[in-house]
Coordinates of C-alpha atoms in Angstrom, one line a residue:
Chain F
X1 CA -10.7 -6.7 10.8
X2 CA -12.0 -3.7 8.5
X3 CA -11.3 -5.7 5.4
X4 CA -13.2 -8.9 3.3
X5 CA -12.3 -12.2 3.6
X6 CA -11.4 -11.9 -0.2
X7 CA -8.9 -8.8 0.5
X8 CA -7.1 -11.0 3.1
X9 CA -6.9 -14.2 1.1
X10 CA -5.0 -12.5 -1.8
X11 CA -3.4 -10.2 1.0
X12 CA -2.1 -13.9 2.3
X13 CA -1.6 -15.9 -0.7
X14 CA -1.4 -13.2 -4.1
X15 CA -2.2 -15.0 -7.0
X16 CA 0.0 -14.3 -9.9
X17 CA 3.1 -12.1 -8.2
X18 CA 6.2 -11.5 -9.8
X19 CA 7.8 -10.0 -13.0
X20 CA 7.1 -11.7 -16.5
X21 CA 10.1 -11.0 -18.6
X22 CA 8.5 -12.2 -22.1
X23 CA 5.4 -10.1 -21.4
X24 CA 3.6 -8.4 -24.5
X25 CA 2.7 -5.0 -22.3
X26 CA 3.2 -3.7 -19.5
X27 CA 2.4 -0.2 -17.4
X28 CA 3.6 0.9 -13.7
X29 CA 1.2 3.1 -11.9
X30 CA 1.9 5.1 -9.0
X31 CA -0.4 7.4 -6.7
X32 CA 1.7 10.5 -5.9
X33 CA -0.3 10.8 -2.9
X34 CA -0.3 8.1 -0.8
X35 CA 2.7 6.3 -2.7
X36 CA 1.5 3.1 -3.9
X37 CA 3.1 1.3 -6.7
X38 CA 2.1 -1.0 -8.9
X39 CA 3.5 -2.4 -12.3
X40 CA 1.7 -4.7 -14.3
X41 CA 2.6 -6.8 -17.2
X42 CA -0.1 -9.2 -19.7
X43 CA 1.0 -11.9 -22.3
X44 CA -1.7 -10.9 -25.0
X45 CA -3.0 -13.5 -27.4
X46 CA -5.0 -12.7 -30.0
X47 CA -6.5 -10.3 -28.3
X48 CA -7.2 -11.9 -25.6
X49 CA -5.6 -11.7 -22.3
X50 CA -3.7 -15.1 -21.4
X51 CA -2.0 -14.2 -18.0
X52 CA -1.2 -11.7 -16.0
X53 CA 1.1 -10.8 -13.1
X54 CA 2.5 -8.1 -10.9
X55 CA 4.9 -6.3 -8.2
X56 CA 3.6 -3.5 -5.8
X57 CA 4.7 -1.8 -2.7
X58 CA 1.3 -0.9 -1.2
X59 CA -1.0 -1.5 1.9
X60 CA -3.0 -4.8 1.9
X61 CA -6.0 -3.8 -0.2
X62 CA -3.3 -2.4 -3.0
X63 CA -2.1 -6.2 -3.0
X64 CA -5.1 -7.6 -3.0
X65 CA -6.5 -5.4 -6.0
X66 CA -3.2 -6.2 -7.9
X67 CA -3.7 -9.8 -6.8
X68 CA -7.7 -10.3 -7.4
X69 CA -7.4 -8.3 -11.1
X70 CA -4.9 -10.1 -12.5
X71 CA -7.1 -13.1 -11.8
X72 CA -10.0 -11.3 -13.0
X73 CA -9.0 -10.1 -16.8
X74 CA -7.5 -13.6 -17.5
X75 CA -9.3 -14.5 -20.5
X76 CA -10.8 -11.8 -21.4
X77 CA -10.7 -10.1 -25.0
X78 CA -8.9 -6.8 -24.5
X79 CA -12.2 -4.8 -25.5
X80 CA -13.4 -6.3 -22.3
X81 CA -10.6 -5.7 -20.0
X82 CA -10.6 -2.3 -21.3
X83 CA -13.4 -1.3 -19.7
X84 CA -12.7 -3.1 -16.2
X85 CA -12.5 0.1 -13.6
X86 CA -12.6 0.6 -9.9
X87 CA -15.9 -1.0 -9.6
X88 CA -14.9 -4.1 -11.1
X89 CA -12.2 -4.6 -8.9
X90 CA -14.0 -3.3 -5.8
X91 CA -16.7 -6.1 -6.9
X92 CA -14.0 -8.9 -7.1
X93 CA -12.9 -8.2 -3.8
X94 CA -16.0 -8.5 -2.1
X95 CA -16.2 -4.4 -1.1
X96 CA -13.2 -2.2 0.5
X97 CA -13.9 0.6 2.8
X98 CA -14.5 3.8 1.5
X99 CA -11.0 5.4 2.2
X100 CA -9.2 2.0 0.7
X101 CA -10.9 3.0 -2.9
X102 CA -7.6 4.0 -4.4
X103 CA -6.5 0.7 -4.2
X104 CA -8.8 -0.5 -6.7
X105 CA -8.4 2.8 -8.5
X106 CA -4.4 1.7 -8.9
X107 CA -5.0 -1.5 -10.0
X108 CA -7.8 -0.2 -12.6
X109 CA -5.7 2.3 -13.6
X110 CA -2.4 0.1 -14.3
X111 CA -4.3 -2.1 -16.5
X112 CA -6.1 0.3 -18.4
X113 CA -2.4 2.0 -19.3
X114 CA -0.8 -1.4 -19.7
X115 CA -3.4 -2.7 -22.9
X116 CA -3.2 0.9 -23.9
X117 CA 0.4 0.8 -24.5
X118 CA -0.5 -2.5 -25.9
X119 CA -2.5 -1.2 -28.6
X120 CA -0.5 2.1 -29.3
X121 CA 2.3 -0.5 -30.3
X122 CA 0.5 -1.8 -32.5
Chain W
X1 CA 1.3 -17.2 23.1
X2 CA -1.7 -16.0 24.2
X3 CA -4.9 -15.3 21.6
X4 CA -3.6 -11.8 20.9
X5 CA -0.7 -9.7 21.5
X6 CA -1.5 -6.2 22.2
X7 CA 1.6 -3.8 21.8
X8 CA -0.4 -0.2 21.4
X9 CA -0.6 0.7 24.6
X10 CA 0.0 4.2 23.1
X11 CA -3.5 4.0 21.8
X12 CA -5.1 2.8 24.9
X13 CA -4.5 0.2 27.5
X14 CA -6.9 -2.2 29.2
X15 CA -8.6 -1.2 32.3
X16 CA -6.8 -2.2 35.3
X17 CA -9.0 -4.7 37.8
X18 CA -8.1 -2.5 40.6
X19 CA -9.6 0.7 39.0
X20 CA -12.4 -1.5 37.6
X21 CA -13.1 -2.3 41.1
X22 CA -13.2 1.0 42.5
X23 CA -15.4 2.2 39.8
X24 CA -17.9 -0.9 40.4
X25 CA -19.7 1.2 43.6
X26 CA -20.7 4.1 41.4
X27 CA -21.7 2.1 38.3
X28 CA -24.2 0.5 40.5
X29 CA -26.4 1.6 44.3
X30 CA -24.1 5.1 44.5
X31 CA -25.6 6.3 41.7
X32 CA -25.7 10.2 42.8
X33 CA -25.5 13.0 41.3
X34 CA -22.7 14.7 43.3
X35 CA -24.1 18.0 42.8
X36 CA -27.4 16.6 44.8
X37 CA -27.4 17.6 49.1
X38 CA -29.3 14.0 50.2
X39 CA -26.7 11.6 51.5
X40 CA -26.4 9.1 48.1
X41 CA -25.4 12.1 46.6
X42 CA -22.8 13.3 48.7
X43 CA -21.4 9.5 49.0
X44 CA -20.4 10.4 45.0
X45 CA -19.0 14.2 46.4
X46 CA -17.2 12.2 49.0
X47 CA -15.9 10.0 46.2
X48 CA -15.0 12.8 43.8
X49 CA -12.8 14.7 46.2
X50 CA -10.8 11.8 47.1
X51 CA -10.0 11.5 43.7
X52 CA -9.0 15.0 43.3
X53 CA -6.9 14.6 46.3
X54 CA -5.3 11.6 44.8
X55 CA -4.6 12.9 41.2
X56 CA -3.3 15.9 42.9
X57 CA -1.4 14.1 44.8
X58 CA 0.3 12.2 41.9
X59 CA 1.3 15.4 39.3
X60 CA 2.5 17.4 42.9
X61 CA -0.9 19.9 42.6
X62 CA -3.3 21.0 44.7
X63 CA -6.7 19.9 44.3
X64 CA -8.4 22.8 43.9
X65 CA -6.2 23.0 41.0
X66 CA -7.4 19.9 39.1
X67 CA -10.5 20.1 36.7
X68 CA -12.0 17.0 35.1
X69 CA -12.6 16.5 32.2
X70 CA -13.6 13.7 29.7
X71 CA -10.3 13.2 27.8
X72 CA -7.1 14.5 26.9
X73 CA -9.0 15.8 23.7
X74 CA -11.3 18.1 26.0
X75 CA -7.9 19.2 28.1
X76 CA -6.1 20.3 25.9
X77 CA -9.2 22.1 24.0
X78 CA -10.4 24.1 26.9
X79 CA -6.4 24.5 28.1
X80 CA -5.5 25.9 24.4
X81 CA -8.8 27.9 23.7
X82 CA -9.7 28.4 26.7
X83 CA -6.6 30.8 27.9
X84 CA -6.3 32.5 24.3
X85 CA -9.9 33.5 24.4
X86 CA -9.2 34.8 28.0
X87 CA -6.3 36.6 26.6
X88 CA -8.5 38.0 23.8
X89 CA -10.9 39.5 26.7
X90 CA -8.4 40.9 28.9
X91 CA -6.7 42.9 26.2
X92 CA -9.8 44.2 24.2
X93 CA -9.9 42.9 20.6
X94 CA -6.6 42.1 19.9
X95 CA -5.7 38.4 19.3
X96 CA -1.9 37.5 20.1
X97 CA 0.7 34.5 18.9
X98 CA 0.6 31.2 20.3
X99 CA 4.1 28.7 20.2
X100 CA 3.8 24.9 19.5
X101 CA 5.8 22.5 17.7
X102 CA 5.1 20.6 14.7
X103 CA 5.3 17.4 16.4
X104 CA 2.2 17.8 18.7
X105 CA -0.9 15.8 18.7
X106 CA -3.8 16.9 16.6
X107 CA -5.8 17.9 19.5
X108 CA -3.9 20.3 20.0
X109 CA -2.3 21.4 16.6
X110 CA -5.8 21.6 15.1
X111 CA -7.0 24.0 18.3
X112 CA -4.2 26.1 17.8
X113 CA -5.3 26.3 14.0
X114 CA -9.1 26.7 14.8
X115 CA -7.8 30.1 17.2
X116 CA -5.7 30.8 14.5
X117 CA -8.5 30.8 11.7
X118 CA -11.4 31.9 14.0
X119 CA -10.2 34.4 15.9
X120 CA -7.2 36.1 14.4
X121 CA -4.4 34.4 16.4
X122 CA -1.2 34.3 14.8
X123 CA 0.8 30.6 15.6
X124 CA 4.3 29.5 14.9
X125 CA 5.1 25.6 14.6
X126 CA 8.6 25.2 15.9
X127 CA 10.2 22.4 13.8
X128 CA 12.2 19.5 15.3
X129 CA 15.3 17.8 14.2
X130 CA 15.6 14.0 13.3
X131 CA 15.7 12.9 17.2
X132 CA 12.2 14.6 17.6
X133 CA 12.8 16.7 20.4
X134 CA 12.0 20.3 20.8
X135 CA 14.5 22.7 21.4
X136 CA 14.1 25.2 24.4
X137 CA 16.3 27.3 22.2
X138 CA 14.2 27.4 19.3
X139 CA 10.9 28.0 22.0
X140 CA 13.0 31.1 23.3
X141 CA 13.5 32.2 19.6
X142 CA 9.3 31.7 18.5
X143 CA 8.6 34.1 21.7
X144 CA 7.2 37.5 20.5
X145 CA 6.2 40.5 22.7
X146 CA 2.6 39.3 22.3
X147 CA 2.9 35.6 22.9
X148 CA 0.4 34.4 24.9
X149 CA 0.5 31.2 25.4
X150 CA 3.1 28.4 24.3
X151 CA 2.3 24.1 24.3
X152 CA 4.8 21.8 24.5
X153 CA 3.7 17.7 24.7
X154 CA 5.6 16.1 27.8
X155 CA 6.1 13.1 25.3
X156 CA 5.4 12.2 21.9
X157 CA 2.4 10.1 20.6
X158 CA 3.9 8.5 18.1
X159 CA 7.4 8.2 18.8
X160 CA 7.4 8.3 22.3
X161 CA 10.8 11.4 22.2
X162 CA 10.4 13.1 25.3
X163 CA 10.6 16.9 25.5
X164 CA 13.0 19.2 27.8
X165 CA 9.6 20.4 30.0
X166 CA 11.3 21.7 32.8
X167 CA 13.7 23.9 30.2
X168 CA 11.0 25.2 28.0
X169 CA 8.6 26.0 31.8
X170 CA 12.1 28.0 32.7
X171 CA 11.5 30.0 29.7
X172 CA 7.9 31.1 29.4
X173 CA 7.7 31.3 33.6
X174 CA 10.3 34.0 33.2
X175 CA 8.9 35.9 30.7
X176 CA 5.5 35.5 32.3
X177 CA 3.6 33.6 29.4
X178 CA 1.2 30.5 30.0
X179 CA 2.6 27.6 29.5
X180 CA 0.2 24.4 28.2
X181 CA 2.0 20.7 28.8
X182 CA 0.0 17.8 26.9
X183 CA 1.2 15.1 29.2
X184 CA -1.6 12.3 27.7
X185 CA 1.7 9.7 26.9
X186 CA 3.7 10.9 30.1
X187 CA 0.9 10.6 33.0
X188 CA 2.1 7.7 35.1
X189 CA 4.9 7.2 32.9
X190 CA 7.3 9.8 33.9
X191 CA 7.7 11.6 36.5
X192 CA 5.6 15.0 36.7
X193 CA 5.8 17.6 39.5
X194 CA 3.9 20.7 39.7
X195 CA 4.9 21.7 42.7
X196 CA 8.6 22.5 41.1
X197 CA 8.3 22.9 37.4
X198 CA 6.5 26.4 36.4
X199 CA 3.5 24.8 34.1
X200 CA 0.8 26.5 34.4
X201 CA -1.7 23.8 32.8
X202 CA -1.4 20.1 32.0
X203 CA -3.3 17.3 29.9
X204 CA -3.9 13.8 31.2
X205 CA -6.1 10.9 30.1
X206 CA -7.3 8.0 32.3
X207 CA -7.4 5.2 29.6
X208 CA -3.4 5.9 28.3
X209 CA -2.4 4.8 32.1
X210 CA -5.2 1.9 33.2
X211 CA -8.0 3.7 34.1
X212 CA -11.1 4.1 31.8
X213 CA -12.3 6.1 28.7
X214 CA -14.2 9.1 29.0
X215 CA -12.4 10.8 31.8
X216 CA -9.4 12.7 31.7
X217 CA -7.8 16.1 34.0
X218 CA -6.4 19.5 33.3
X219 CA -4.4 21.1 35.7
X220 CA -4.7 24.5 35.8
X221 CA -2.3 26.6 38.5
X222 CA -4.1 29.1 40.3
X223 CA -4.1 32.6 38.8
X224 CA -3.7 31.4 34.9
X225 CA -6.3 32.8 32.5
X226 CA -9.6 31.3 32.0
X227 CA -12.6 31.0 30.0
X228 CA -14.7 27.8 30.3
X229 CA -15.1 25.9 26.6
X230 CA -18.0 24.4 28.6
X231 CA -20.8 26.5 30.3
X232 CA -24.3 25.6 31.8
X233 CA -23.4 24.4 35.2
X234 CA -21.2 25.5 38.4
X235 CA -19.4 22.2 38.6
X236 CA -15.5 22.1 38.9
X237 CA -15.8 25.9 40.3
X238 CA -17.6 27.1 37.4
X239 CA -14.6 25.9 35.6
X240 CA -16.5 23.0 33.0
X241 CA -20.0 22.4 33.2
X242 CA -21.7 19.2 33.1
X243 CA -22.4 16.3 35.7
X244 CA -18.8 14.6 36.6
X245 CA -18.4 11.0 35.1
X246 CA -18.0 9.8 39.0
X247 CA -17.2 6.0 38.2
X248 CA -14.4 6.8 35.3
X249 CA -12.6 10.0 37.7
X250 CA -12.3 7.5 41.1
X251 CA -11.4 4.3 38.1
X252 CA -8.8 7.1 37.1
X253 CA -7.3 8.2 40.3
X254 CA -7.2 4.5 41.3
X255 CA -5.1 3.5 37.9
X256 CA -2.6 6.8 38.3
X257 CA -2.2 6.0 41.9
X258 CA -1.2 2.9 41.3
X259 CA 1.0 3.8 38.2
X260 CA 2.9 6.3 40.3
X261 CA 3.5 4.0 43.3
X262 CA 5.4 1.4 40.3
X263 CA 6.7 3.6 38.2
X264 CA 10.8 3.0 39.0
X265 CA 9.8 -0.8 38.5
X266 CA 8.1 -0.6 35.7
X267 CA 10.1 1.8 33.7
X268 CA 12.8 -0.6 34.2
X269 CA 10.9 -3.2 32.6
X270 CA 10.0 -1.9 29.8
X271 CA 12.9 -0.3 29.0
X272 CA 14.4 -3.7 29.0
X273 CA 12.0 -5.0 26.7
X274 CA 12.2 -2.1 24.9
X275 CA 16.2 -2.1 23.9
X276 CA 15.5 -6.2 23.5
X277 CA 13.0 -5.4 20.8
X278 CA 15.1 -2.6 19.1
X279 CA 17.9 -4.9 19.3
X280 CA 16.2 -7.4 17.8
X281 CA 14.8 -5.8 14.9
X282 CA 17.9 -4.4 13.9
X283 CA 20.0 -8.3 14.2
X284 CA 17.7 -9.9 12.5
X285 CA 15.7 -7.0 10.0
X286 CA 18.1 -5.0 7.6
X287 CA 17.0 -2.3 5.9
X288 CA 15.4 -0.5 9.2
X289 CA 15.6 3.1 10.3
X290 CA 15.1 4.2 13.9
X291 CA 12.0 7.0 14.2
X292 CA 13.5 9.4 16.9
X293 CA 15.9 9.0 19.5
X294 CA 16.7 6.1 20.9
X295 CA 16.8 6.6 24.0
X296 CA 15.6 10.0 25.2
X297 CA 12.0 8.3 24.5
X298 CA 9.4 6.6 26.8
X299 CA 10.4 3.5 28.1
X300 CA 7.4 1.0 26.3
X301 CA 7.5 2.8 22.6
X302 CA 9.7 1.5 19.8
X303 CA 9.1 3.4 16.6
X304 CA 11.2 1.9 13.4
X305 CA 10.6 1.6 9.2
X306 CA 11.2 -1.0 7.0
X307 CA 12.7 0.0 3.5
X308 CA 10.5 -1.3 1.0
X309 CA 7.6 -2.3 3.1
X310 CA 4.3 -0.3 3.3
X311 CA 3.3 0.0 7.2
X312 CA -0.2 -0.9 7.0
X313 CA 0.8 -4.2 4.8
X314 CA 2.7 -5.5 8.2
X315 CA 0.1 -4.3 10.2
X316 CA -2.5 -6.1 8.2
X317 CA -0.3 -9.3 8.4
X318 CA 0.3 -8.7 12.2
X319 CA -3.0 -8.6 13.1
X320 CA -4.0 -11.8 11.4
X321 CA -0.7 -13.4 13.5
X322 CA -3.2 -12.0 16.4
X323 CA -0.4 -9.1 17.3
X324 CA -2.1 -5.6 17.7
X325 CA 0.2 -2.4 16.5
X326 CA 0.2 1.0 14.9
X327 CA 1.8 2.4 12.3
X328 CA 1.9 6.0 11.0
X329 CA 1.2 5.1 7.1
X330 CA -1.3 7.1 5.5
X331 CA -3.8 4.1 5.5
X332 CA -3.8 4.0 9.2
X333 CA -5.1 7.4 9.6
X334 CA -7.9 7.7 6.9
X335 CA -6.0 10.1 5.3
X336 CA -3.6 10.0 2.6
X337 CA -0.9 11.5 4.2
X338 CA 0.9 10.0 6.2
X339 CA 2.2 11.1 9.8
X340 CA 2.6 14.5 10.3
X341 CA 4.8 13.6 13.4
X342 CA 7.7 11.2 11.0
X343 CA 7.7 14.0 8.3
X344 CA 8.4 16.8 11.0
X345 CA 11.4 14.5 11.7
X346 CA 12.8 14.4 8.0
X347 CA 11.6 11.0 7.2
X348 CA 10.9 10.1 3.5
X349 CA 7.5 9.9 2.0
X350 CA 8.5 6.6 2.1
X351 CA 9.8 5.7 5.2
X352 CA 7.5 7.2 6.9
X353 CA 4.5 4.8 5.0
X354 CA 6.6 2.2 5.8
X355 CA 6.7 2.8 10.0
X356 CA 5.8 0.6 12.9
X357 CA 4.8 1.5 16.1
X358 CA 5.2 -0.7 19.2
X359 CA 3.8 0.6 22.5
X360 CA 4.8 -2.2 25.7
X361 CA 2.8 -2.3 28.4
X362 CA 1.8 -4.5 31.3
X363 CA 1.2 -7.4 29.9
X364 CA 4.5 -7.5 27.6
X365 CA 7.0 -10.1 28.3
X366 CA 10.0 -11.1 26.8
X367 CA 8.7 -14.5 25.4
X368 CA 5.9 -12.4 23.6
X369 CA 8.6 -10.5 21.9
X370 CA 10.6 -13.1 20.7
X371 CA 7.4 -14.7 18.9
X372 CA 6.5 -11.2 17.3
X373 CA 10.3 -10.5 16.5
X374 CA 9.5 -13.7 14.5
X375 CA 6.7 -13.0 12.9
X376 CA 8.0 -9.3 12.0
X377 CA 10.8 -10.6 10.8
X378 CA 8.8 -13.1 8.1
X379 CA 6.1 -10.7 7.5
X380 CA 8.9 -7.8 6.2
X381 CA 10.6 -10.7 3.9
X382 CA 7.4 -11.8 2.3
X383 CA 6.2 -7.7 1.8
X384 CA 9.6 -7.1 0.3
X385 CA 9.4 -9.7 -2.3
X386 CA 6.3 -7.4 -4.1
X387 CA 8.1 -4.6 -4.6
X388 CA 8.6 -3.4 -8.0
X389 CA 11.4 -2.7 -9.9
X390 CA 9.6 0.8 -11.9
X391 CA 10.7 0.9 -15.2
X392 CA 10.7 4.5 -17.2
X393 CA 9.1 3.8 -20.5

């Protein structure tokens, strides 16, 4: 298997999947390219990030990025989460293979859009 | 259920132990160099033209027409380049058109491209319909004054259509233009007679019918056009250089032999299994397209999408179930796009990321796919649970 044991635990059992209705932002993402979806949502409190959860259509390493970031940014001040990017995510999930980069790229990039909408609101 | 299920026999299949066996001799003490005169080495000649004779035998060629080569790659190559290039030379600087279709394999769409960006060559990639077969029609209609060569794939890679060869070899023998048949998924499969369709060269590779990587044929009828892709030695008639893989050529006459002599029995089979598992998949999966024609296709390939469902997800999930497939999703590839062969057929950006490729072989049995008819049919439930609703902002 080309893929870490990380990517195929949250590939097997995603951590924080489905839609949150109440949710404080959210963003979808999609790469035009290869077609992967991804929409986010976060339940912000006071600045800080309290959960967050997901839907995608994707191949395994897309779930797993969903899956392994919205673990990652729970907690964290939005400054911080801000700044998470592909590395971050590639970190949390213990590498990908060069040509499976976009799926950290998608999750990355859904966050970043979801706390901007966040903060544009407000 | 055994430790793994392997349905991708499209890709390769395992080494048959009869081949293996055959092979054993000249892996070990007959270790000559066939182009040697001392006796070890002519024990490996010996060996060689047997094999000939045999291959030969099976496609309904003579021997003197059959070149090996390392792989269906190398065929077609040196089949594609090698008879435009001769073209080229025999009619001074002036490169002609070649005809394909948009459904072939790479190694020989991306030949046809390199002749076509090298040297001048002008190409036209006849499209296909949704049931992925070529038609001789639309071959006839490509042809130009200056056509030189046209290449048609017996069957398809991918989703295992089979093309009207003996049509299309009608057309180009009367108008007097090479014709170039990739027959990499057919060899053993189907059956192929030179001796009363007009081809004038044909692909085969030993590992897609039992016998082992590195070795494959090419066909080549007597009087076609030729310049060798690979020079520096007088082997194969001064037809490709380089010192014959003599253990993977007898492995592979061995394996098409015996492929041949079961092929009425085997078809059967697998056709069987084949119409169980499409059956199957559509009782117990909605939501599933079928990826060409039913059944104008090779007996062991089943090609279908999921709607909703990315391709590589189920493979991913598959794979850890210990089931072994393909899929024509972007991800599969390494590239981003995904298979040229699905979107030549109409198929959605979509549908065609969301496709699953099951090749039967051998091994398959009924019971196996019951238990991955199972698994599928879990694995395609759980992936559609993740899919988004997008929302416009």
């Amino acid at each position: 298997m080309v893929f870490s044991e990380t990517v195929l635990n949250h590939y097997q059992s995603p951590r924080n999947m489905g839609r949150m209705p109440d949710a404080d932002a959210e963003a979808s993402e999609e790469n035009p390219v290869c077609g992967d979806v991804l929409h986010m949502w976060l339940r912000i409190r006071d600045g800080v990030i309290d959960e967050a959860s997901w839907e995608a259509r994707g191949c395994a390493p897309a779930l797993a990025a969903a899956s392994v970031t919205s673990e990652l940014v729970r907690g964290m001040a939005l400054a911080q989460a801000r700044v998470v990017d592909r590395a971050s995510v590639m970190e949390a999930l213990g590498g990908l293979p060069a040509r499976k980069e976009h799926a950290a790229i998608l999750a990355a990039t859904t966050l970043r859009r979801a706390i901007e909408s966040y903060l544009g609101e407000q | 259920m055994p430790d793994l299920i392997y349905l991708d026999h499209a890709a390769t299949t395992p080494l048959r132990a009869e081949a293996r066996e055959a092979m054993d001799p000249f892996l070990g003490d007959r270790f000559g160099n066939p182009s040697s005169i001392y006796r070890l080495a002519q024990e490996a000649r010996a060996a060689l033209d047997t094999a000939r004779d045999t291959l030969a035998a099976s496609l309904g060629a003579r021997p003197a027409e059959i070149i090996f080569t390392s792989g269906g790659t190398e065929s077609n190559n040196t089949a594609l380049k090698g008879v435009a290039l001769a073209k080229l030379r025999e009619q001074g600087s002036r490169p002609g058109h070649v005809a394909t279709s948009a459904i072939e394999h790479h190694a020989v769409l991306h030949p046809v491209e390199d002749l076509v960006e090298s040297f001048g060559f002008e190409a036209t990639f006849v499209p296909v319909g949704r049931e992925g077969i070529v038609d001789p029609a639309d071959i006839e209609a490509a042809l130009r004054p200056e056509t030189v060569l046209v290449s048609i794939m017996w069957a398809n890679n991918e989703i295992g259509t089979i093309q009207p060869i003996a049509e299309i070899a009608r057309i180009t023998s009367e108008r007097g233009i090479t014709f170039h048949v990739d027959a990499v998924q057919a060899a053993g499969a189907l059956p192929i007679d030179l001796g009363s369709t007009p081809i004038d060269l044909l692909s085969i590779s030993a590992h897609k019918f039992g016998g082992p990587k590195g070795a494959g044929a090419l066909f080549v009828r007597e009087g076609t056009p030729w310049w060798p892709l690979l020079t520096g030695g007088a082997q194969e008639r001064n037809r490709r250089a380089g010192t014959e893989n003599v253990a993977a050529i007898v492995g592979m006459a061995e394996a098409l032999r015996l492929a041949c002599a079961e092929r009425s029995k085997t078809t059967e089979r697998l056709r069987m299994l084949r119409e169980y598992i499409f059956d199957g998949i559509a009782a117990m999966i909605s939501g599933t397209v079928v990826n060409g024609d039913r059944q104008r296709r090779l007996p062991n390939n089943v090609n279908v999408s999921f709607e909703g469902v990315h391709g590589e997800s189920v493979l991913v999930g598959l794979d850890l179930a210990g089931i072994a497939a393909s899929s024509g999703s972007a991800c599969t590839s390494g590239s981003l796009e995904p298979s040229h062969v699905l979107r030549a057929i109409g198929l959605p950006g979509e549908l065609a990321q969301a496709s699953l490729r099951l090749t039967l072989g051998r091994s398959s049995s009924q019971g196996e796919l019951d238990h991955v008819l199972g698994v599928l049919e879990q694995l395609v439930a759980r992936q559609r649970r993740f899919v988004p609703v997008v929302r416009t902002a």
